PDB file of C-alpha atoms in Angstrom:
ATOM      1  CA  UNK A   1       0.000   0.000   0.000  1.00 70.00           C
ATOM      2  CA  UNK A   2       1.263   3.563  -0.759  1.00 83.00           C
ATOM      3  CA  UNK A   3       1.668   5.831   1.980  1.00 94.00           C
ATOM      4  CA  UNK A   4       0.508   9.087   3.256  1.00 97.00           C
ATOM      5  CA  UNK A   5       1.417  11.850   0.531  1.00 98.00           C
ATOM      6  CA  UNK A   6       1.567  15.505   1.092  1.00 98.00           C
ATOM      7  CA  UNK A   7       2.029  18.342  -1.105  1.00 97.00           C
ATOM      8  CA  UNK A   8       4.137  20.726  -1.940  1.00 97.00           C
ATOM      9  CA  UNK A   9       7.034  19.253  -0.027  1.00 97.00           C
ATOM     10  CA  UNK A  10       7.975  22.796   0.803  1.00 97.00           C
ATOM     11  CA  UNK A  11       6.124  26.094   0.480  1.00 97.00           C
ATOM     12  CA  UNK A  12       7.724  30.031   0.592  1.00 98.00           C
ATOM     13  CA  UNK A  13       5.233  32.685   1.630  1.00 97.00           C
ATOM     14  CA  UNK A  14       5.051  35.994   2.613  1.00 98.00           C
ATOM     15  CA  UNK A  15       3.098  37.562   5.637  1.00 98.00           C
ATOM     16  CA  UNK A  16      -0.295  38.058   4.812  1.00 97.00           C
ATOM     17  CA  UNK A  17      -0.740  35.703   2.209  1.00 98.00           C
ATOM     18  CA  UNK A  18      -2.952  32.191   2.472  1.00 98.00           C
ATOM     19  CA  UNK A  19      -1.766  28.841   1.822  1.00 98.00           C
ATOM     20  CA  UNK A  20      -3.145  25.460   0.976  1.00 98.00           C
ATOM     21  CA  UNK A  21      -1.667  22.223   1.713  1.00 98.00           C
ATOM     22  CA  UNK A  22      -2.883  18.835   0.940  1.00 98.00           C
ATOM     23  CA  UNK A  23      -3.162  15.089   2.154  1.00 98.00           C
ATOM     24  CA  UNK A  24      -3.796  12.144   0.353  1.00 98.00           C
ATOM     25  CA  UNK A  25      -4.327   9.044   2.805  1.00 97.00           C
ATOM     26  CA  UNK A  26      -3.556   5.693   2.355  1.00 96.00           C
ATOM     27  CA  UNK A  27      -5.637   4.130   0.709  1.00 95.00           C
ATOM     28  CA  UNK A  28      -8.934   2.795   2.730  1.00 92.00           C
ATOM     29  CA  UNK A  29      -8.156   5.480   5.675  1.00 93.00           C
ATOM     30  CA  UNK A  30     -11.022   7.227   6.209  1.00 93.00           C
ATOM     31  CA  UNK A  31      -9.578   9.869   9.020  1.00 93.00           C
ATOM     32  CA  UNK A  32      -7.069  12.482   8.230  1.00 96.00           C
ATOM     33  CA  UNK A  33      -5.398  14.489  11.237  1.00 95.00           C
ATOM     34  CA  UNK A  34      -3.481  17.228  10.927  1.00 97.00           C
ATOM     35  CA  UNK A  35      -0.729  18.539  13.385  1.00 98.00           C
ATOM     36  CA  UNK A  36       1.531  21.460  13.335  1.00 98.00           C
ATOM     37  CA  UNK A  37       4.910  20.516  14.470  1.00 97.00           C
ATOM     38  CA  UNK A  38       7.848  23.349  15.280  1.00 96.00           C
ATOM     39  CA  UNK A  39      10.979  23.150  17.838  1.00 92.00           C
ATOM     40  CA  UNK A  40       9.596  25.777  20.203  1.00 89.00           C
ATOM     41  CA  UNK A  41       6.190  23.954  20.293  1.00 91.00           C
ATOM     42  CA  UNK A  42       6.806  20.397  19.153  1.00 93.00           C
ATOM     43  CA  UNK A  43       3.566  18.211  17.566  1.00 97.00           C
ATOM     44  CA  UNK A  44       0.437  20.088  18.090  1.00 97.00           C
ATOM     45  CA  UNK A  45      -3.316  18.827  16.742  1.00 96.00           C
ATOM     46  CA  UNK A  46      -4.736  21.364  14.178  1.00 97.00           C
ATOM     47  CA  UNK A  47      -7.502  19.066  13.292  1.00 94.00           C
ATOM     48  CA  UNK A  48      -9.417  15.620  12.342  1.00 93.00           C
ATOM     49  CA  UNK A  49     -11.885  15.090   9.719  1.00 94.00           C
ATOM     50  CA  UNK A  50     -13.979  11.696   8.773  1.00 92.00           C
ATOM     51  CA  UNK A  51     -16.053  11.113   5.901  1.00 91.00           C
ATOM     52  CA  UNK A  52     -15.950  14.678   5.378  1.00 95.00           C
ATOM     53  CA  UNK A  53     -17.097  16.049   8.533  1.00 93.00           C
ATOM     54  CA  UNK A  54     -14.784  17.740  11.371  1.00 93.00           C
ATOM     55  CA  UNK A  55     -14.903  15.402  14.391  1.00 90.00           C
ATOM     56  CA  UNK A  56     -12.360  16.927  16.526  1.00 89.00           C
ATOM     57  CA  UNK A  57     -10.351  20.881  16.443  1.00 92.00           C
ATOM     58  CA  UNK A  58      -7.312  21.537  18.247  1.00 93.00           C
ATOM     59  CA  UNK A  59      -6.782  25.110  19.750  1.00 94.00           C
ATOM     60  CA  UNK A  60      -5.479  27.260  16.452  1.00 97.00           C
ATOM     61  CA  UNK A  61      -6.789  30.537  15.598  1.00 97.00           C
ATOM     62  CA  UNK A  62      -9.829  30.615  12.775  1.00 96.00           C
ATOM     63  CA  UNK A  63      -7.234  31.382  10.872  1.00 97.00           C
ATOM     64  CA  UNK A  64      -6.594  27.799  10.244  1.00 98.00           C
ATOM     65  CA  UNK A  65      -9.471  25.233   8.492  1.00 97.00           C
ATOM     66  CA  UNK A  66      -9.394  22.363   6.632  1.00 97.00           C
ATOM     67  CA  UNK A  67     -11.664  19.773   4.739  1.00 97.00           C
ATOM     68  CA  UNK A  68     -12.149  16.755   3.234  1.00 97.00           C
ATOM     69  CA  UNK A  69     -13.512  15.594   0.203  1.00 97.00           C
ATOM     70  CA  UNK A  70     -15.240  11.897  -0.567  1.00 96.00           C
ATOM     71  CA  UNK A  71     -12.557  10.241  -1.450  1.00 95.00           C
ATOM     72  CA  UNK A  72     -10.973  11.269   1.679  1.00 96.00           C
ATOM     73  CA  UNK A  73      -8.468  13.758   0.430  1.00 98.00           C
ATOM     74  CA  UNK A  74      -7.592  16.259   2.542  1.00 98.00           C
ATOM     75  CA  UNK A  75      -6.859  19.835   2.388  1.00 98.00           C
ATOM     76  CA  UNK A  76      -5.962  22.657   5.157  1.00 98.00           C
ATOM     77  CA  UNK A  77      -5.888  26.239   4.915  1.00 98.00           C
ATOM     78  CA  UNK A  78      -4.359  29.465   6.681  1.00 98.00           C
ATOM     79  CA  UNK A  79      -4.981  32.594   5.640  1.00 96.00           C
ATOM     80  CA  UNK A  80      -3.551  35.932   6.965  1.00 97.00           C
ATOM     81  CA  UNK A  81      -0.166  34.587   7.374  1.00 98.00           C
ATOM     82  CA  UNK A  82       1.947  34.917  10.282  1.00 97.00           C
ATOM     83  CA  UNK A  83       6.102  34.422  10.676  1.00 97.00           C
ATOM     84  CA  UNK A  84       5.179  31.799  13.745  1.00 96.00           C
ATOM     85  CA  UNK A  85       2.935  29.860  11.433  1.00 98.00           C
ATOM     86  CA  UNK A  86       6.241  28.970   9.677  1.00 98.00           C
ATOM     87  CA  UNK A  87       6.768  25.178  10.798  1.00 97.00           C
ATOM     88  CA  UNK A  88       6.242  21.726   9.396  1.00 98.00           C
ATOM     89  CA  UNK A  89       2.652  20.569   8.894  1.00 98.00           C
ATOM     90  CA  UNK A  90       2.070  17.254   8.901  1.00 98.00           C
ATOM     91  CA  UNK A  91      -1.169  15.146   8.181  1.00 97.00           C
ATOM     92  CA  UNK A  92      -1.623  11.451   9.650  1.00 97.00           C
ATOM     93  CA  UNK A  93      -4.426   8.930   8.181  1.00 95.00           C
ATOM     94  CA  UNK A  94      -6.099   6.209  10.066  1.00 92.00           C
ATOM     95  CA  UNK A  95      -9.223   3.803   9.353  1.00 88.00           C
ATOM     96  CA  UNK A  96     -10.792   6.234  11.440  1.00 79.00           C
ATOM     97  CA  UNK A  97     -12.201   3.558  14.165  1.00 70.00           C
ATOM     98  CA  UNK A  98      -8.940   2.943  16.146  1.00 67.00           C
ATOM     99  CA  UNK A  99      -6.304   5.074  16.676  1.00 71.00           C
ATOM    100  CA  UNK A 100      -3.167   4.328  15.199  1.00 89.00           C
ATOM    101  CA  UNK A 101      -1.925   6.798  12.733  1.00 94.00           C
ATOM    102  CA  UNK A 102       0.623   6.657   9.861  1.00 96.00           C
ATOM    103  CA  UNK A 103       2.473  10.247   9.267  1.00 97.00           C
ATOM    104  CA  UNK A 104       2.710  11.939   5.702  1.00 98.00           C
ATOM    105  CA  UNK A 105       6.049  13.688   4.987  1.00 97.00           C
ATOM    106  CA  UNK A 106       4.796  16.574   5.869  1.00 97.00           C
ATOM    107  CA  UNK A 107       5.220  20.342   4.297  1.00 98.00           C
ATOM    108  CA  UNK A 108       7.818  22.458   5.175  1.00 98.00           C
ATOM    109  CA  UNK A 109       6.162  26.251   5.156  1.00 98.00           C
ATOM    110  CA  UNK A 110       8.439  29.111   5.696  1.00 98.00           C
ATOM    111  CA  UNK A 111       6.803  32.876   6.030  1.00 98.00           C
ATOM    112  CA  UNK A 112       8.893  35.514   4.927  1.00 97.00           C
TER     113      UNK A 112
ATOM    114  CA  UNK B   1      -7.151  18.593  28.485  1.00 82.00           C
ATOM    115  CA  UNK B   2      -4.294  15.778  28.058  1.00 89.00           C
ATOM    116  CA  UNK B   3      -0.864  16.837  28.677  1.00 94.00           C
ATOM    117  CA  UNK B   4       1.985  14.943  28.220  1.00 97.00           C
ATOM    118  CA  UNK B   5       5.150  14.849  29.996  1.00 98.00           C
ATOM    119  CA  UNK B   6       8.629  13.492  28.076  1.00 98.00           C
ATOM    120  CA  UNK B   7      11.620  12.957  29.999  1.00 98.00           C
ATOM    121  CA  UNK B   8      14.609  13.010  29.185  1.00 98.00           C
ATOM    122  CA  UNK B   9      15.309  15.523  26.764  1.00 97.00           C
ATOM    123  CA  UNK B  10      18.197  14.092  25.651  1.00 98.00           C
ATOM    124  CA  UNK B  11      19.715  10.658  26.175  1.00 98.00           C
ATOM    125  CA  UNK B  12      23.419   9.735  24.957  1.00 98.00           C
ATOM    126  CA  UNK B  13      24.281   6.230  24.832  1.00 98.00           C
ATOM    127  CA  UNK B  14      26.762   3.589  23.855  1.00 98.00           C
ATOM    128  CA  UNK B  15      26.217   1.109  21.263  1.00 98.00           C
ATOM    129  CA  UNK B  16      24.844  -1.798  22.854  1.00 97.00           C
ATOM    130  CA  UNK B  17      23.398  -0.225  26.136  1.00 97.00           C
ATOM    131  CA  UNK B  18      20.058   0.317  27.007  1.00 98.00           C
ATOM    132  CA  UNK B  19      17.955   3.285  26.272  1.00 98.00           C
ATOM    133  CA  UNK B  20      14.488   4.480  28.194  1.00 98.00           C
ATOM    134  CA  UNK B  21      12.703   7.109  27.942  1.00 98.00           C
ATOM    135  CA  UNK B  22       9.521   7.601  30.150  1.00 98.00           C
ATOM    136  CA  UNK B  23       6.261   9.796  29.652  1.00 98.00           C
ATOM    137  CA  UNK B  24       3.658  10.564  32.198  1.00 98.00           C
ATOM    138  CA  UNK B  25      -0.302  11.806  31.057  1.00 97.00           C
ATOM    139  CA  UNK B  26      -2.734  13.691  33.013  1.00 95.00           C
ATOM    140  CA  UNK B  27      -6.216  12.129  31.886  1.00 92.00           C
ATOM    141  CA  UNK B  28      -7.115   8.923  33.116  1.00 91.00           C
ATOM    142  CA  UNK B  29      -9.357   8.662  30.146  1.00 89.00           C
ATOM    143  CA  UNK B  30      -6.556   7.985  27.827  1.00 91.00           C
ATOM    144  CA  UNK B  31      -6.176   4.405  26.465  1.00 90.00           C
ATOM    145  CA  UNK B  32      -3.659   4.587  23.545  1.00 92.00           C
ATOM    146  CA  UNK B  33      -0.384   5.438  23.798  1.00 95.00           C
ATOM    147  CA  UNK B  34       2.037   5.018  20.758  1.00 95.00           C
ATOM    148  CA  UNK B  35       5.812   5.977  20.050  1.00 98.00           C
ATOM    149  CA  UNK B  36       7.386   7.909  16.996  1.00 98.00           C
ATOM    150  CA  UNK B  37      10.491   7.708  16.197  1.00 98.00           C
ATOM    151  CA  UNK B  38      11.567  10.959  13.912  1.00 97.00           C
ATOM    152  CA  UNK B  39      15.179  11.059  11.695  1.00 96.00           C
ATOM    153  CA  UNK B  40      15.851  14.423  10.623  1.00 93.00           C
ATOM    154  CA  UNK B  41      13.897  15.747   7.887  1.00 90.00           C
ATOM    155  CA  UNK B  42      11.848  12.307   7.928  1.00 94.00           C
ATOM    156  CA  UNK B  43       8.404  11.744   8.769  1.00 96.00           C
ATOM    157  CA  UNK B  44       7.260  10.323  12.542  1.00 97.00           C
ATOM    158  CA  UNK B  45       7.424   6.556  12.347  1.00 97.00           C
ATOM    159  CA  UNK B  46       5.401   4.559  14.343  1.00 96.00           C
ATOM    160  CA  UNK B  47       7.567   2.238  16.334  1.00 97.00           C
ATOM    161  CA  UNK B  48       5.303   0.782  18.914  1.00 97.00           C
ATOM    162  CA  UNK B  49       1.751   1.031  20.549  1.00 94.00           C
ATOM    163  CA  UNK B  50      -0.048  -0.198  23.507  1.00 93.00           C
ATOM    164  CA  UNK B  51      -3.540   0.388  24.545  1.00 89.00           C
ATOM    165  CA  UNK B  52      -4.673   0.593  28.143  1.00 84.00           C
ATOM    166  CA  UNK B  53      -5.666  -3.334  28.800  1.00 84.00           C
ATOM    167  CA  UNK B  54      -2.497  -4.278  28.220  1.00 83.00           C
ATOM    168  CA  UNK B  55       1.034  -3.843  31.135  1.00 91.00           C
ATOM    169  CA  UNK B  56       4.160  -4.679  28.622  1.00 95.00           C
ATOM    170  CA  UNK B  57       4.167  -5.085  24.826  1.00 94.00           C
ATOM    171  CA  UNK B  58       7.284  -6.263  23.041  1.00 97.00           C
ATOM    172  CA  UNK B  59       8.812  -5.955  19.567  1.00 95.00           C
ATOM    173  CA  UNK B  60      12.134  -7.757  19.586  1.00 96.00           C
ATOM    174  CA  UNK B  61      14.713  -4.706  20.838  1.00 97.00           C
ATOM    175  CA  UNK B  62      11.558  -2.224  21.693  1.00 98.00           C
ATOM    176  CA  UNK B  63       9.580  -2.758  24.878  1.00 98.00           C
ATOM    177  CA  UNK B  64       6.831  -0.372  26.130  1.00 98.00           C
ATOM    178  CA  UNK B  65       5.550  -0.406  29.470  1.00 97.00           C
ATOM    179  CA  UNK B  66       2.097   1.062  30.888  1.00 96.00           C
ATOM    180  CA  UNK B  67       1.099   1.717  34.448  1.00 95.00           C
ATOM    181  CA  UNK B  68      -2.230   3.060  34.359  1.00 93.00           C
ATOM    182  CA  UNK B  69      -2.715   3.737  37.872  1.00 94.00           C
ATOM    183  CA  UNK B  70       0.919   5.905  37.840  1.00 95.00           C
ATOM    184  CA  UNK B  71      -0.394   7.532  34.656  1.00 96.00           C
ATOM    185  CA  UNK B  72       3.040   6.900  32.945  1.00 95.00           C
ATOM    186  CA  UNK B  73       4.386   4.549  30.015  1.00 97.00           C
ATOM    187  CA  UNK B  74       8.001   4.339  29.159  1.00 98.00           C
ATOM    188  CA  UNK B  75      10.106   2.985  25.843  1.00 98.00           C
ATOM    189  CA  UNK B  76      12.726   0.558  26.568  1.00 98.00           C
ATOM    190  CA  UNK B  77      15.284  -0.322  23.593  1.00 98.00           C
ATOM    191  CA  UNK B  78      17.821  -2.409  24.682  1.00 97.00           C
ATOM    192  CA  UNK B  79      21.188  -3.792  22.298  1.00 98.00           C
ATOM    193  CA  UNK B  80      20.861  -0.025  20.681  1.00 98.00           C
ATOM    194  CA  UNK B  81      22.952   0.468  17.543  1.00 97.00           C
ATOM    195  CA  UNK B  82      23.473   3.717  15.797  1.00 97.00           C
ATOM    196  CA  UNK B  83      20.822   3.866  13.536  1.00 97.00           C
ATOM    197  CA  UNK B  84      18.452   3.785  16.299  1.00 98.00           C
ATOM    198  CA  UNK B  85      19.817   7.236  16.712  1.00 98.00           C
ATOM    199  CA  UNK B  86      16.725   9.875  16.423  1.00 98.00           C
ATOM    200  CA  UNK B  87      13.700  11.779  18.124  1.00 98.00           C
ATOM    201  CA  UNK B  88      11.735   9.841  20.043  1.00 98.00           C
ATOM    202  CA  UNK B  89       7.771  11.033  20.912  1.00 98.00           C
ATOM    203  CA  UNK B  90       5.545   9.225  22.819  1.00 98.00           C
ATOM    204  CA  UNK B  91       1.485  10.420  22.787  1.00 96.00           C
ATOM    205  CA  UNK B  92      -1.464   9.830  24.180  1.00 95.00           C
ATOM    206  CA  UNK B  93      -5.466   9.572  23.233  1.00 91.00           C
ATOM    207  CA  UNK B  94      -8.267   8.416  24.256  1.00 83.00           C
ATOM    208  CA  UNK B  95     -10.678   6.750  21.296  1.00 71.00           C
ATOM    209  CA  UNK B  96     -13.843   8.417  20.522  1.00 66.00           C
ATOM    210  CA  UNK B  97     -16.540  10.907  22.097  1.00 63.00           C
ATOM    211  CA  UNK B  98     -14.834  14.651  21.346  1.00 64.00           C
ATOM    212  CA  UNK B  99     -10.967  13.393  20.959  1.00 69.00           C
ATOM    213  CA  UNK B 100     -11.279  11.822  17.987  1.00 74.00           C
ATOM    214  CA  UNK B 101      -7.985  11.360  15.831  1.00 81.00           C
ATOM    215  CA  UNK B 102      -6.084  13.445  18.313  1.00 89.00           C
ATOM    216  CA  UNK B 103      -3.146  12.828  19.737  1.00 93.00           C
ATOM    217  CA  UNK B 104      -1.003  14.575  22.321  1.00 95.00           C
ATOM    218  CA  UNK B 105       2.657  14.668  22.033  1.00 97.00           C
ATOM    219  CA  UNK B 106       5.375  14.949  24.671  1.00 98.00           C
ATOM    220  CA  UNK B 107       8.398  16.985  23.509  1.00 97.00           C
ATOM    221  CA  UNK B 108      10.330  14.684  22.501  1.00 97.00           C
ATOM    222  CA  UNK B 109      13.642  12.735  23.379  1.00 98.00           C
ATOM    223  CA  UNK B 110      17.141  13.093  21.196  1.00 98.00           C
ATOM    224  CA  UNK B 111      18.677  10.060  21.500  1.00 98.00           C
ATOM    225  CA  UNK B 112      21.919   9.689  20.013  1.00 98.00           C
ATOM    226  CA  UNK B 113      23.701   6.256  19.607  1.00 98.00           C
ATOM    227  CA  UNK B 114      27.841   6.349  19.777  1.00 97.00           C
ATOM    228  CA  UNK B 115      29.405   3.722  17.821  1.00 94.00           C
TER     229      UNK B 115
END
């Protein structure tokens, strides 16, 4: 089975701008998660989404959304960027029922 | 909510010793608890799990232990060889009800492995 894919890899913006990033599961998975991870902070929860609904939100600004679409592909977005929104942004996939999840790559998004 | 506790920061070891790293959570309600393991500029790998009916799970050189009553779990690699050398995170959820697909971290643990 493929794995989690995420793209871009890596992503320049400047302050102010919005970004989309997205997450293709593996295959079957029907629960995406998506965590912010930077040194200061480490691996923080953004979000979770199943069959297209938001089950679970982590404690980011409005600023930050996501969604998924029905073939369980997964997008997030933050507008009105910020330099401490630069970090790594990674999405996980699970079957959705239990709990073990299997990590994308990630995207590597740097705000000028 | 959960919060996670990592210790140590940083572990430095010689190949062939032991390695543990310990975690403690705050809510009792949590029942999974699995381990990343992160080289740089890779994606977290999950090394090994265990869910709250269970004391000890083993995968030959990886160990986790769980004492729920404690509310802490710790990683035990024993015979550790260079490439074991990485972060290590341990988390912690509890399944269903408002924490779906969320996991809390602890910081994180840079072990380093000398030949």
């Amino acid at each position: 089975k493929a794995g989690v894919t995420q793209t871009p890899r890596y992503l320049i913006k400047t302050r102010g701008q919005q970004v989309t990033l997205s997450c293709s599961p593996i295959s079957g998975h029907r629960s995406v998660s998506w965590y912010q991870q930077t040194p200061g902070q480490g691996l923080q929860f953004l979000f979770e989404y199943f069959s297209e609904t938001q089950r679970n939100k982590g404690n980011f600004p409005g600023r930050f959304s996501g969604r998924q679409f029905s073939n369980s592909r997964s997008e997030m977005n933050v507008s009105t960027l910020e330099l401490g929104d630069s970090a790594l942004y990674l999405c996980a996939s699970s079957r959705g029922f239990e709990d073990t999840q299997y990590f994308g790559p990630g995207t590597r998004l740097t705000v000028l | 909510g959960e919060n996670v506790e990592q210790h140590p920061s940083t572990l430095s070891v010689q190949e062939g010793d032991s390695a543990v790293i310990k975690c403690t959570y705050s809510d009792s309600a949590s029942n999974y608890f699995p381990w990343y393991k992160q080289e740089l500029g890779k994606r977290p790998q999950l090394i090994i799990d265990i869910r709250s009916n269970v004391g000890e799970k083993k995968d030959q050189r990886i160990a986790v232990t769980l004492n729920k009553t404690a509310k802490h779990f710790s990683l035990h690699i024993t015979e550790t060889q260079p490439e074991d050398s990485a972060v290590y995170f341990c988390a912690a959820s509890t399944s269903g009800g408002t924490s779906y697909g969320k996991l809390t971290f602890g910081q994180g643990t840079i072990l380093t492995v000398h030949p």
